């Protein structure tokens, strides 16, 4: 009898562990409500394949994109309230959101913690690119509230033919901004009068764009923890401002002036010089590979040339990580979903190795977060995109946008101030110290004004509701 009791206890321990989530019924039936940009793109990307494997699960897609279009002109407080009301109204089981949105919803207790079910089912987290799971956990205060099947990141694309023609060593992985711009300066004066060659080409022609790219690499903070004051007048920001201004002035970084359209509007962001073979390097995201292949077919001025890719510039203090990795679609489960098992099956399916491999064959703008599924495209190695770890705690200057509640209006006014002060430094009308002080003072004033206006609107709304 004693032996039977011990044996039964052992069997119960080995085979009777209660599942974290109840299994689907014998017929595999279930229902799911999914929030996604729109129904057509969801089924094209994920839904059709999922329902082949789980024909018994009925899916309803609620358009998140429609809500965002309706809220485009509202302020942050209104957008947050409307988004919560949208979720309460539709009560979805699965939400597919940005990493920042996932972090905000997790803080609000709106998402289901995946750690327990992942551990019990031994779902493979090792197959993801190094650092990616840490990045997601960083937004969830150490817990995993979502999984992302795809990512994009920035890299340096270069014209290998130009480097060979002028006997200049090509760029390499893990260069700093200083090293990249020094390499760029070697192209100065090369080419004929009509066809001067730019080294590094910053297609977004406003000088503040280059500064902000550098700020991300060097993990510079723009706000204090409460979002009440700027942190611009610091040694780090001054060094970055000087490097960016000096590089633009001496044309180590070439900023193309805006192009005027037929209506007289200024258009920024042309990438034409690189495609015309007049620029040696440009910083772009993963989608740029497709453009390199197809551009000559429709752009008469575009040339075909041999090209390569290396990692985006790094912080010398953290040369193995990158701040430029972006997760555009994180799959998460609503905390109050009554259909968590079916929801988990969808999240698990979308993020599994089989689905990632299938999507890797047709991905254009993004790449699979699971490594070793696709190692080259168009005969070009993808090492530049996978070599650097995403920063576990993103330190983008815009990070914690939701958490500290910086109003959208601030950024446009701030960029105007920053661009003006950068122009003053480039033109030697101001010192870096004078420009940094002006950005700090005027930025703080704009932030206070917008905060006060936001508070007044909120009080007016509360009074009218009473």
XYZ file of C-alpha atoms in Angstrom:
466
model
C 0.000 0.000 0.000
C 2.796 2.419 0.899
C 4.517 1.669 -2.397
C 1.282 2.373 -4.302
C 0.825 5.726 -2.565
C 4.399 6.806 -3.334
C 4.062 5.693 -6.939
C 0.773 7.570 -7.339
C 2.328 10.733 -5.879
C 5.267 10.500 -8.272
C 2.994 10.006 -11.262
C 0.864 12.932 -10.177
C 3.970 15.119 -9.917
C 5.253 14.066 -13.307
C 2.090 13.957 -15.358
C -0.581 15.760 -13.413
C 0.787 19.294 -13.340
C -2.136 21.645 -13.745
C -1.787 23.730 -16.907
C -1.386 27.463 -16.459
C -4.056 27.921 -19.132
C -6.846 25.418 -19.664
C -6.460 23.442 -22.879
C -8.734 23.974 -25.876
C -11.709 21.646 -26.059
C -11.514 18.312 -27.869
C -12.866 19.927 -31.015
C -10.289 22.721 -30.847
C -13.041 25.300 -30.984
C -12.715 28.794 -29.581
C -13.272 32.443 -30.301
C -10.896 35.362 -30.489
C -11.262 39.089 -30.847
C -8.073 40.664 -32.193
C -7.166 44.347 -32.379
C -5.054 45.003 -35.478
C -4.523 47.799 -38.006
C -7.180 46.366 -40.343
C -8.821 43.019 -41.087
C -7.393 42.490 -44.577
C -3.756 42.935 -43.560
C -4.227 40.723 -40.475
C -5.539 37.782 -42.482
C -2.949 38.261 -45.213
C -0.093 38.324 -42.746
C -1.186 35.913 -40.024
C -4.859 34.974 -39.885
C -5.151 32.741 -42.953
C -2.215 30.545 -41.932
C -3.420 30.390 -38.305
C -6.895 29.210 -39.297
C -5.458 26.426 -41.436
C -3.932 25.015 -38.242
C -6.823 26.011 -35.963
C -9.984 25.892 -38.137
C -12.196 25.721 -35.063
C -11.117 29.098 -33.697
C -13.326 31.907 -34.921
C -11.578 35.308 -35.217
C -13.079 38.779 -35.199
C -10.706 41.605 -36.166
C -11.291 45.060 -34.699
C -9.557 47.898 -36.570
C -7.079 49.702 -34.320
C -6.050 51.857 -37.266
C -9.514 53.381 -37.562
C -9.371 54.510 -33.947
C -5.944 56.086 -34.432
C -7.175 58.043 -37.450
C -10.074 59.402 -35.409
C -7.761 60.464 -32.573
C -5.025 61.993 -34.740
C -5.782 65.592 -33.761
C -6.489 65.013 -30.068
C -4.039 65.740 -27.272
C -2.290 63.018 -25.285
C -4.711 62.936 -22.366
C -7.699 62.601 -24.702
C -5.942 59.947 -26.799
C -5.162 57.856 -23.731
C -8.709 58.086 -22.405
C -10.209 57.284 -25.807
C -7.896 54.320 -26.302
C -8.897 52.850 -22.938
C -12.553 53.432 -23.774
C -12.000 51.722 -27.140
C -10.541 48.661 -25.401
C -13.337 48.602 -22.823
C -15.924 48.807 -25.583
C -14.507 46.020 -27.744
C -12.947 43.868 -24.992
C -10.336 42.213 -27.285
C -8.452 39.041 -26.436
C -5.280 39.869 -28.396
C -3.838 43.307 -29.058
C -1.071 43.933 -31.565
C 0.652 47.159 -30.626
C 3.975 48.970 -30.625
C 6.528 48.251 -27.907
C 5.794 51.591 -26.212
C 2.055 50.895 -26.247
C 2.695 47.436 -24.787
C 4.723 48.977 -21.972
C 2.025 51.499 -21.171
C -0.747 48.897 -21.199
C 1.293 46.572 -18.992
C 1.750 49.352 -16.441
C -2.005 49.912 -16.465
C -2.599 46.212 -15.702
C -4.257 45.641 -19.078
C -2.042 42.765 -20.259
C -1.528 39.123 -19.280
C 1.927 38.116 -18.024
C 3.267 35.421 -20.368
C 6.130 34.183 -18.190
C 4.285 31.280 -16.534
C 2.795 29.750 -19.682
C 6.084 30.185 -21.561
C 7.959 28.374 -18.793
C 5.405 25.558 -18.530
C 5.240 24.927 -22.272
C 8.981 25.457 -22.720
C 8.330 27.889 -25.543
C 11.643 28.629 -27.257
C 12.994 32.039 -26.296
C 16.590 31.118 -27.136
C 15.953 31.307 -30.869
C 15.371 35.056 -30.783
C 18.095 37.499 -31.688
C 20.278 38.223 -28.626
C 18.928 41.003 -26.437
C 15.455 41.108 -27.968
C 13.608 39.427 -25.087
C 15.484 41.658 -22.638
C 14.313 44.662 -24.644
C 10.670 43.576 -24.342
C 11.073 42.774 -20.642
C 12.541 46.240 -20.159
C 9.165 47.704 -21.096
C 7.368 45.326 -18.748
C 9.387 46.006 -15.591
C 11.168 42.673 -16.006
C 8.135 40.603 -17.032
C 7.196 39.432 -20.508
C 3.850 40.821 -21.653
C 4.245 40.311 -25.383
C 6.278 38.749 -28.173
C 7.355 40.255 -31.491
C 7.886 38.216 -34.671
C 9.598 40.958 -36.704
C 11.833 43.975 -36.283
C 13.509 46.735 -38.217
C 16.708 48.600 -37.518
C 19.014 51.122 -39.095
C 22.300 50.351 -40.822
C 24.881 52.121 -42.971
C 24.475 51.304 -46.664
C 27.499 52.100 -48.795
C 28.420 52.272 -52.462
C 31.221 49.714 -52.703
C 32.098 50.815 -56.245
C 32.884 54.366 -55.062
C 35.168 53.113 -52.308
C 37.059 50.878 -54.731
C 37.295 53.567 -57.407
C 38.890 56.050 -55.004
C 41.017 53.503 -53.106
C 39.338 54.186 -49.761
C 38.760 51.397 -47.271
C 35.025 50.733 -46.894
C 33.201 51.219 -43.590
C 33.197 48.430 -41.017
C 30.855 47.179 -38.359
C 30.638 48.982 -35.001
C 32.143 52.296 -36.042
C 31.408 55.307 -33.867
C 29.921 58.467 -35.314
C 33.333 60.123 -35.066
C 34.944 57.278 -37.066
C 32.190 57.248 -39.671
C 32.401 60.984 -40.272
C 36.200 60.882 -40.414
C 35.911 58.205 -43.108
C 33.339 60.352 -44.899
C 35.717 63.335 -44.954
C 38.078 61.392 -47.252
C 35.613 61.927 -50.109
C 35.783 65.694 -49.833
C 36.787 67.271 -53.137
C 36.377 64.067 -55.138
C 34.375 64.082 -58.352
C 33.846 66.733 -60.998
C 32.205 70.115 -60.409
C 28.776 68.780 -61.448
C 29.242 65.430 -59.772
C 30.819 66.111 -56.403
C 30.790 62.997 -54.244
C 29.332 63.195 -50.759
C 30.787 60.892 -48.138
C 28.039 60.393 -45.566
C 24.711 61.614 -46.929
C 21.997 62.648 -44.459
C 18.924 62.759 -46.655
C 16.737 64.389 -44.016
C 18.213 67.777 -44.734
C 17.585 69.570 -41.449
C 20.658 69.780 -39.202
C 18.794 68.696 -36.078
C 18.152 65.273 -37.658
C 21.841 64.319 -37.563
C 22.141 65.566 -33.980
C 19.170 63.451 -32.864
C 20.614 60.338 -34.528
C 23.815 60.888 -32.566
C 21.876 61.506 -29.354
C 20.225 58.091 -29.696
C 23.577 56.382 -30.216
C 25.097 58.089 -27.180
C 22.051 57.428 -24.966
C 21.497 61.099 -24.238
C 18.402 61.967 -22.224
C 16.208 64.888 -23.194
C 13.915 65.047 -20.147
C 14.134 64.543 -16.420
C 12.347 61.567 -14.861
C 9.064 63.457 -14.415
C 9.053 65.093 -17.833
C 9.000 68.564 -16.292
C 12.364 69.877 -17.453
C 14.797 69.425 -20.328
C 18.282 68.032 -19.772
C 19.887 69.612 -22.834
C 22.507 71.867 -21.291
C 24.886 68.984 -20.519
C 28.365 67.969 -21.664
C 26.954 65.063 -23.677
C 24.532 67.191 -25.680
C 27.172 69.870 -26.240
C 29.680 67.318 -27.572
C 27.068 65.867 -29.924
C 26.013 69.336 -31.076
C 29.628 70.287 -31.823
C 30.305 67.053 -33.725
C 27.145 67.401 -35.807
C 27.688 71.101 -36.534
C 31.379 70.671 -37.434
C 30.559 67.733 -39.717
C 27.865 69.640 -41.578
C 30.046 72.759 -41.881
C 32.996 70.854 -43.360
C 30.650 68.588 -45.354
C 31.724 65.349 -43.720
C 27.968 64.997 -43.417
C 26.236 66.312 -46.512
C 22.750 67.718 -45.989
C 20.856 68.127 -49.250
C 18.721 71.279 -49.382
C 14.957 70.752 -49.703
C 13.380 70.336 -53.136
C 10.526 72.671 -54.125
C 7.490 70.973 -55.661
C 5.127 72.444 -58.275
C 3.037 74.149 -55.585
C 6.080 75.766 -54.015
C 6.178 73.439 -51.003
C 9.560 72.401 -49.633
C 10.097 68.645 -49.676
C 12.700 67.202 -47.302
C 14.207 63.764 -47.272
C 15.289 63.013 -50.850
C 17.559 59.973 -51.169
C 18.342 60.660 -54.848
C 22.074 61.359 -54.459
C 22.791 57.868 -53.160
C 20.892 56.217 -56.015
C 22.619 58.469 -58.528
C 25.998 57.215 -57.335
C 26.948 60.618 -55.897
C 27.030 59.624 -52.216
C 29.192 56.960 -50.616
C 27.144 56.213 -47.466
C 23.630 56.654 -46.151
C 21.851 55.511 -42.976
C 18.566 53.723 -43.630
C 16.383 50.899 -42.303
C 15.845 47.335 -43.518
C 13.320 48.314 -46.223
C 16.097 50.130 -48.117
C 17.395 46.808 -49.482
C 14.255 46.406 -51.559
C 14.597 49.960 -52.856
C 18.163 49.288 -53.953
C 16.943 46.378 -56.037
C 13.907 48.009 -57.636
C 14.782 51.715 -57.885
C 16.657 51.575 -61.229
C 13.584 50.034 -62.877
C 11.493 53.190 -62.448
C 13.975 55.974 -61.658
C 15.824 57.004 -64.836
C 18.545 58.802 -62.869
C 19.243 55.847 -60.554
C 22.322 53.751 -61.252
C 23.023 50.114 -60.535
C 26.130 49.596 -58.395
C 27.690 47.166 -55.962
C 26.648 47.963 -52.399
C 27.237 46.706 -48.889
C 25.832 47.095 -45.374
C 27.504 47.612 -41.993
C 26.037 48.310 -38.582
C 24.765 51.734 -37.647
C 27.197 53.811 -35.550
C 27.577 52.724 -31.931
C 28.302 54.292 -28.577
C 31.974 53.580 -27.731
C 30.820 52.912 -24.163
C 28.462 50.182 -25.418
C 29.783 48.977 -28.800
C 27.758 45.736 -28.832
C 24.315 47.320 -28.579
C 22.102 49.482 -30.760
C 19.358 52.001 -29.927
C 17.918 51.847 -33.441
C 16.085 48.491 -33.200
C 12.324 48.941 -33.566
C 9.510 46.483 -32.806
C 6.436 47.679 -34.652
C 4.123 44.783 -33.792
C 4.107 43.184 -30.357
C 1.486 40.475 -29.798
C -0.029 40.619 -26.308
C -3.025 39.100 -24.482
C -5.582 41.172 -22.605
C -5.448 40.570 -18.854
C -9.224 40.102 -18.602
C -9.622 37.947 -21.720
C -11.927 34.955 -21.132
C -10.216 33.199 -24.060
C -6.608 33.218 -22.927
C -5.824 29.707 -24.220
C -6.973 30.517 -27.768
C -5.206 33.874 -27.501
C -1.976 32.176 -26.428
C -2.238 29.734 -29.343
C -2.317 32.721 -31.719
C 0.587 34.517 -30.018
C 2.580 31.259 -29.910
C 1.814 30.441 -33.545
C 2.766 33.872 -34.893
C 5.999 33.916 -32.903
C 7.000 30.308 -33.511
C 9.939 29.298 -35.719
C 7.766 27.777 -38.470
C 5.749 30.933 -39.047
C 8.864 33.099 -38.796
C 10.539 30.998 -41.479
C 7.518 31.306 -43.780
C 7.336 35.080 -43.324
C 11.070 35.519 -43.856
C 10.631 34.537 -47.509
C 8.381 37.504 -48.234
C 9.446 40.112 -45.701
C 10.367 43.423 -47.295
C 10.288 46.142 -44.655
C 11.079 44.000 -41.620
C 13.158 40.962 -40.691
C 12.328 37.966 -38.466
C 13.340 38.370 -34.838
C 14.390 34.717 -34.801
C 17.967 34.373 -35.980
C 19.410 32.021 -38.607
C 16.139 31.906 -40.604
C 17.373 34.235 -43.316
C 21.074 35.022 -43.610
C 21.188 36.997 -46.845
C 18.989 38.907 -49.274
C 19.981 39.628 -52.859
C 23.278 37.911 -52.097
C 24.047 40.406 -49.312
C 24.787 39.261 -45.763
C 22.325 40.449 -43.112
C 24.936 40.395 -40.353
C 24.705 44.174 -39.978
C 21.101 43.881 -38.792
C 21.649 41.050 -36.302
C 25.149 41.767 -34.982
C 24.181 44.338 -32.346
C 21.942 43.608 -29.379
C 18.925 45.869 -28.896
C 19.332 47.937 -25.778
C 17.483 46.205 -22.954
C 16.321 49.555 -21.649
C 15.873 51.772 -24.677
C 17.474 55.144 -24.086
C 16.127 56.937 -27.124
C 15.663 60.633 -26.456
C 11.954 60.088 -27.109
C 11.776 57.082 -24.779
C 9.119 57.040 -22.076
C 7.010 59.322 -24.250
C 3.871 57.728 -22.783
C 5.229 57.211 -19.283
C 6.139 60.841 -18.629
C 3.324 62.236 -20.767
C 5.171 64.650 -23.047
C 2.507 66.339 -25.230
C 2.795 65.835 -28.978
C 2.761 69.567 -29.610
C 6.055 69.963 -27.782
C 8.106 68.008 -30.289
C 7.295 70.157 -33.306
C 8.092 73.384 -31.489
C 11.216 71.868 -29.967
C 12.516 70.671 -33.342
C 12.082 74.204 -34.723
C 14.146 75.627 -31.844
C 16.801 72.924 -32.171
C 17.153 73.356 -35.932
C 17.494 77.130 -35.600
C 20.189 76.861 -32.934
C 22.077 74.231 -34.914
C 22.086 76.559 -37.919
C 23.513 79.301 -35.712
C 26.374 77.041 -34.572
C 27.072 75.819 -38.109
C 27.213 79.422 -39.322
C 29.443 80.379 -36.367
C 26.917 82.944 -35.198
C 26.759 81.234 -31.802
C 29.026 79.037 -29.727
C 27.866 75.569 -28.763
C 27.470 76.766 -25.155
C 25.266 79.690 -26.211
C 23.116 77.510 -28.471
C 22.699 74.787 -25.835
C 21.624 77.384 -23.255
C 19.050 78.777 -25.699
C 17.645 75.309 -26.450
C 17.390 74.591 -22.726
C 15.671 77.878 -21.848
C 13.264 78.012 -24.782
C 12.520 74.298 -24.630
C 11.634 74.540 -20.938
C 9.382 77.534 -21.655
C 7.540 75.685 -24.444
C 7.097 72.611 -22.248
C 5.671 74.691 -19.381
C 3.293 76.538 -21.721
C 1.968 73.344 -23.280
C 1.610 71.678 -19.872
C -0.401 74.661 -18.589
C -2.638 74.672 -21.677
C -3.184 70.925 -21.303
C -4.121 71.362 -17.627
C -6.549 74.202 -18.464
C -8.283 72.073 -21.119
C -8.612 69.206 -18.666
C -10.159 71.453 -15.997
C -12.565 72.920 -18.538
C -13.631 69.423 -19.600
C -14.149 68.360 -15.974
C -16.235 71.487 -15.218
C -18.435 70.995 -18.277
C -19.032 67.335 -17.401
C -20.257 68.364 -13.966
